Amino acid sequence: MHILFIADPLEHFKLYKDTTYAMMEEAAKRSHGIWFCEAGDLYVEGGRILAEAVPVHLTGSKDKDWFRKGTLQAQALQNFSAIVMRKDPPFDLEYLYATQLLTQAEAQGARVFNRGQALRDFNEKLAILNFEEQIAPTMVTSRPDRLKRFIRQHQDAILKPLDGMGGSGIFRVTPDDPNLNVIIETVSHYGTRTVMAQRYIPEIRHGDKRVLVIDGEPVDYCLARIPQAGETRGNLAAGGRGEARPLSERDREIALALAPELKRRGILLAGLDVIGNYLTEVNVTSPTCFREIMDQSGINVAALFIDALERAVERPAAE
């Protein structure tokens, strides 16, 4: 296959933990051609969706010389066997436009994973509302008075923006917090930005678990991201410690409950965030934690993903 990875600049990859690099490495082992571009390299000309992309050779080095770029070429997206969209959030207007171009490319025969429509429909916070029986009490609103009411009702709550990643902009609040008003003003931009409020789940102290679902099948190990002392957030980007663990019965139950809908929407890879017994997010833009699970459990998650990618390109394209 010839696989185009759309991602952030290669120079920014941290190889010891980068999931996209793990995918590339596994694809290279199988002699698949690896190509790279950034989302801004997508364009339309003559009615076709194209990318200015470069072939990439992995050198095997683990330092800054880990890759070599070939000659920049303009390629129609349907010329690639598969396109793997790995651009990190934020999901801003430029990201939205990129997903729309990918959807147009699919109409021209390109095979995109995850599908552009799925990336638009599955906001990583709001997507949990499709699975109400799996989630803790939740409110979505921009109104400060409603947020205060929710906080009073549940006494301990998490507030977070809908477009963040890595734990950015997340607050834990209680009704008697002396900074409650300013926190609500900050996270909601004075009532102009929509916010998700969730009842605080105390099991976060045991870890915010990343459960990976590949082509409808849960990976047998998750990564529990355990907060630092005095911290609410378990995100690795916020200093959390990652510990690979076998899936619990409840973890697997949640993953299997979501799997049919994920497959139906063309989501080849999803990262479910689970705290205690509750689903808290469905990550579909660029789910991570492959490397940590691989290093600690011995499961080759990247191989599972490339296996799934190989199967997916052989299936008839979704309508």
Short mmCIF file of C-alpha atoms in Angstrom, two decimals, residues 9-232:
data_model
loop_
_atom_site.label_atom_id
_atom_site.label_comp_id
_atom_site.label_asym_id
_atom_site.label_seq_id
_atom_site.Cartn_x
_atom_site.Cartn_y
_atom_site.Cartn_z
CA PRO A 9 5.19 18.50 11.32
CA LEU A 10 7.46 15.45 11.49
CA GLU A 11 10.07 17.58 13.23
CA HIS A 12 7.74 17.88 16.23
CA PHE A 13 7.27 14.13 16.79
CA LYS A 14 8.42 12.72 20.14
CA LEU A 15 9.35 9.22 19.04
CA TYR A 16 9.30 7.66 22.50
CA LYS A 17 5.57 8.27 22.77
CA ASP A 18 4.21 9.23 19.35
CA THR A 19 1.38 7.04 18.09
CA THR A 20 1.62 8.25 14.49
CA TYR A 21 5.29 7.28 14.42
CA ALA A 22 4.40 3.82 15.77
CA MET A 23 1.91 3.45 12.89
CA MET A 24 4.51 4.57 10.35
CA GLU A 25 7.13 2.23 11.78
CA GLU A 26 4.82 -0.78 11.54
CA ALA A 27 3.76 0.14 8.00
CA ALA A 28 7.41 0.45 6.96
CA LYS A 29 8.17 -3.01 8.37
CA ARG A 30 5.57 -4.36 5.92
CA SER A 31 7.14 -2.47 3.00
CA HIS A 32 4.19 -0.12 2.62
CA GLY A 33 5.04 3.25 1.10
CA ILE A 34 4.80 6.10 3.61
CA TRP A 35 3.81 9.58 2.50
CA PHE A 36 3.31 12.71 4.58
CA CYS A 37 1.61 16.07 4.36
CA GLU A 38 0.09 18.62 6.72
CA ALA A 39 -3.58 19.56 6.62
CA GLY A 40 -2.68 22.87 5.01
CA ASP A 41 -1.16 20.99 2.07
CA LEU A 42 -4.60 19.82 0.89
CA TYR A 43 -6.06 21.79 -2.00
CA VAL A 44 -8.53 21.66 -4.90
CA GLU A 45 -7.61 22.13 -8.54
CA GLY A 46 -9.53 21.10 -11.62
CA GLY A 47 -12.24 19.66 -9.39
CA ARG A 48 -9.85 17.15 -7.80
CA ILE A 49 -8.73 17.01 -4.17
CA LEU A 50 -4.93 16.95 -4.09
CA ALA A 51 -2.12 17.18 -1.61
CA GLU A 52 1.44 18.41 -1.85
CA ALA A 53 2.97 15.36 -0.19
CA VAL A 54 6.41 13.85 0.27
CA PRO A 55 7.46 10.21 0.44
CA VAL A 56 9.12 9.48 3.79
CA HIS A 57 11.90 7.00 4.52
CA LEU A 58 12.40 5.93 8.15
CA THR A 59 16.10 5.73 8.93
CA GLY A 60 15.78 3.60 12.06
CA SER A 61 17.42 6.34 14.14
CA LYS A 62 15.69 7.55 17.30
CA ASP A 63 17.14 11.07 17.19
CA LYS A 64 16.17 14.08 15.06
CA ASP A 65 17.44 12.31 11.92
CA TRP A 66 14.76 9.60 12.16
CA PHE A 67 13.31 10.39 8.71
CA ARG A 68 14.33 11.40 5.23
CA LYS A 69 11.94 13.26 2.93
CA GLY A 70 11.76 12.58 -0.78
CA THR A 71 10.68 14.96 -3.52
CA LEU A 72 7.55 17.02 -2.95
CA GLN A 73 4.81 15.91 -5.34
CA ALA A 74 1.25 16.92 -6.10
CA GLN A 75 -0.91 13.82 -5.78
CA ALA A 76 -4.66 13.25 -6.09
CA LEU A 77 -5.84 11.73 -2.83
CA GLN A 78 -7.52 8.81 -4.57
CA ASN A 79 -4.07 7.72 -5.80
CA PHE A 80 -3.16 6.60 -2.27
CA SER A 81 -4.23 3.22 -0.92
CA ALA A 82 -5.21 4.83 2.38
CA ILE A 83 -5.19 8.24 4.01
CA VAL A 84 -4.71 8.35 7.77
CA MET A 85 -5.84 11.66 9.28
CA ARG A 86 -3.73 12.31 12.39
CA LYS A 87 -3.84 16.10 12.71
CA ASP A 88 -4.09 17.04 16.39
CA PRO A 89 -6.86 19.30 17.69
CA PRO A 90 -7.92 22.03 18.25
CA PHE A 91 -10.87 21.43 15.97
CA ASP A 92 -10.91 24.93 14.53
CA LEU A 93 -12.26 26.19 11.20
CA GLU A 94 -9.12 25.08 9.34
CA TYR A 95 -9.56 21.57 10.74
CA LEU A 96 -13.22 21.65 9.69
CA TYR A 97 -12.28 22.67 6.15
CA ALA A 98 -9.73 19.84 6.00
CA THR A 99 -12.40 17.28 6.94
CA GLN A 100 -14.70 18.69 4.26
CA LEU A 101 -11.96 18.29 1.65
CA LEU A 102 -11.42 14.73 2.84
CA THR A 103 -15.12 14.00 2.40
CA GLN A 104 -14.94 15.36 -1.15
CA ALA A 105 -11.89 13.16 -1.74
CA GLU A 106 -13.85 10.13 -0.53
CA ALA A 107 -16.50 10.91 -3.14
CA GLN A 108 -13.69 10.75 -5.70
CA GLY A 109 -12.57 7.33 -4.48
CA ALA A 110 -10.11 8.09 -1.67
CA ARG A 111 -10.09 5.84 1.40
CA VAL A 112 -9.86 8.04 4.51
CA PHE A 113 -9.49 6.85 8.12
CA ASN A 114 -11.14 8.15 10.19
CA ARG A 115 -13.72 9.40 7.70
CA GLY A 116 -14.16 13.17 7.32
CA GLN A 117 -17.85 12.99 8.16
CA ALA A 118 -17.11 11.03 11.33
CA LEU A 119 -14.54 13.60 12.42
CA ARG A 120 -17.13 16.35 12.03
CA ASP A 121 -19.98 14.47 13.67
CA PHE A 122 -18.04 13.05 16.60
CA ASN A 123 -16.98 16.03 18.68
CA GLU A 124 -14.76 14.34 21.25
CA LYS A 125 -16.78 15.67 24.17
CA LEU A 126 -20.32 15.73 22.72
CA ALA A 127 -20.07 12.25 21.19
CA ILE A 128 -20.68 10.67 24.58
CA LEU A 129 -24.27 11.96 24.42
CA ASN A 130 -24.95 9.20 21.87
CA PHE A 131 -24.36 6.66 24.65
CA GLU A 132 -26.33 8.08 27.58
CA GLU A 133 -26.45 4.81 29.50
CA GLN A 134 -22.63 4.79 29.70
CA ILE A 135 -22.04 8.29 31.07
CA ALA A 136 -22.20 10.17 34.37
CA PRO A 137 -24.68 13.06 34.79
CA THR A 138 -23.78 15.66 32.17
CA MET A 139 -24.90 19.13 31.11
CA VAL A 140 -23.93 21.07 27.97
CA THR A 141 -24.66 24.80 27.98
CA SER A 142 -23.13 28.26 27.66
CA ARG A 143 -25.36 29.74 30.36
CA PRO A 144 -23.61 30.48 33.70
CA ASP A 145 -26.84 30.12 35.68
CA ARG A 146 -27.40 26.60 34.36
CA LEU A 147 -23.81 25.64 35.14
CA LYS A 148 -24.24 26.92 38.71
CA ARG A 149 -27.45 24.93 39.07
CA PHE A 150 -25.70 21.76 37.89
CA ILE A 151 -22.82 22.36 40.31
CA ARG A 152 -25.22 22.89 43.22
CA GLN A 153 -27.13 19.73 42.31
CA HIS A 154 -24.05 17.48 42.16
CA GLN A 155 -21.83 19.36 44.66
CA ASP A 156 -18.64 18.44 42.81
CA ALA A 157 -18.27 18.88 39.05
CA ILE A 158 -15.84 19.12 36.16
CA LEU A 159 -16.16 21.94 33.62
CA LYS A 160 -14.41 21.68 30.26
CA PRO A 161 -14.46 23.36 26.85
CA LEU A 162 -15.62 21.33 23.84
CA ASP A 163 -12.53 21.97 21.72
CA GLY A 164 -9.61 21.25 24.05
CA MET A 165 -7.14 18.40 24.27
CA GLY A 166 -4.58 17.15 26.77
CA GLY A 167 -6.59 18.41 29.75
CA SER A 168 -6.43 22.08 28.72
CA GLY A 169 -9.05 24.39 30.18
CA ILE A 170 -10.51 21.82 32.62
CA PHE A 171 -11.69 22.95 36.06
CA ARG A 172 -12.98 21.05 39.08
CA VAL A 173 -15.51 23.13 41.03
CA THR A 174 -17.78 22.94 44.07
CA PRO A 175 -20.67 25.27 45.06
CA ASP A 176 -18.61 26.92 47.82
CA ASP A 177 -15.51 27.52 45.69
CA PRO A 178 -14.61 31.20 46.25
CA ASN A 179 -13.54 31.41 42.60
CA LEU A 180 -16.68 29.78 41.20
CA ASN A 181 -17.93 32.85 39.32
CA VAL A 182 -14.61 33.67 37.71
CA ILE A 183 -14.06 30.02 36.75
CA ILE A 184 -17.45 29.90 35.02
CA GLU A 185 -16.76 33.25 33.34
CA THR A 186 -13.38 31.97 32.14
CA VAL A 187 -14.44 28.59 30.81
CA SER A 188 -17.64 29.93 29.18
CA HIS A 189 -16.12 33.21 27.94
CA TYR A 190 -18.80 35.13 29.86
CA GLY A 191 -21.58 32.92 28.57
CA THR A 192 -20.54 32.98 24.91
CA ARG A 193 -18.86 29.57 24.66
CA THR A 194 -20.57 26.21 25.13
CA VAL A 195 -19.20 24.14 28.01
CA MET A 196 -19.62 20.55 29.19
CA ALA A 197 -20.25 19.97 32.88
CA GLN A 198 -19.94 16.46 34.32
CA ARG A 199 -20.40 15.15 37.83
CA TYR A 200 -16.96 14.61 39.33
CA ILE A 201 -15.99 10.94 39.37
CA PRO A 202 -13.74 10.23 42.39
CA GLU A 203 -12.31 7.12 40.74
CA ILE A 204 -10.09 9.47 38.73
CA ARG A 205 -7.50 8.92 41.47
CA HIS A 206 -7.14 5.36 40.11
CA GLY A 207 -6.66 6.66 36.60
CA ASP A 208 -8.38 8.13 33.54
CA LYS A 209 -8.29 5.06 31.31
CA ARG A 210 -7.67 5.27 27.56
CA VAL A 211 -9.41 2.28 25.96
CA LEU A 212 -8.51 1.80 22.30
CA VAL A 213 -11.06 0.40 19.85
CA ILE A 214 -9.64 -0.67 16.47
CA ASP A 215 -12.07 -1.67 13.72
CA GLY A 216 -14.73 -2.39 16.32
CA GLU A 217 -12.50 -4.50 18.59
CA PRO A 218 -11.18 -3.29 21.96
CA VAL A 219 -7.45 -3.69 22.59
CA ASP A 220 -6.98 -5.99 25.59
CA TYR A 221 -4.95 -3.43 27.56
CA CYS A 222 -5.80 0.18 28.33
CA LEU A 223 -3.57 2.96 29.62
CA ALA A 224 -4.60 4.32 33.02
CA ARG A 225 -3.40 7.91 33.25
CA ILE A 226 -2.97 8.60 36.95
CA PRO A 227 -3.01 12.22 38.15
CA GLN A 228 -0.15 13.72 40.09
CA ALA A 229 -0.77 14.44 43.75
CA GLY A 230 -3.08 17.44 44.08
CA GLU A 231 -4.10 17.28 40.41
CA THR A 232 -7.55 16.46 39.01
#
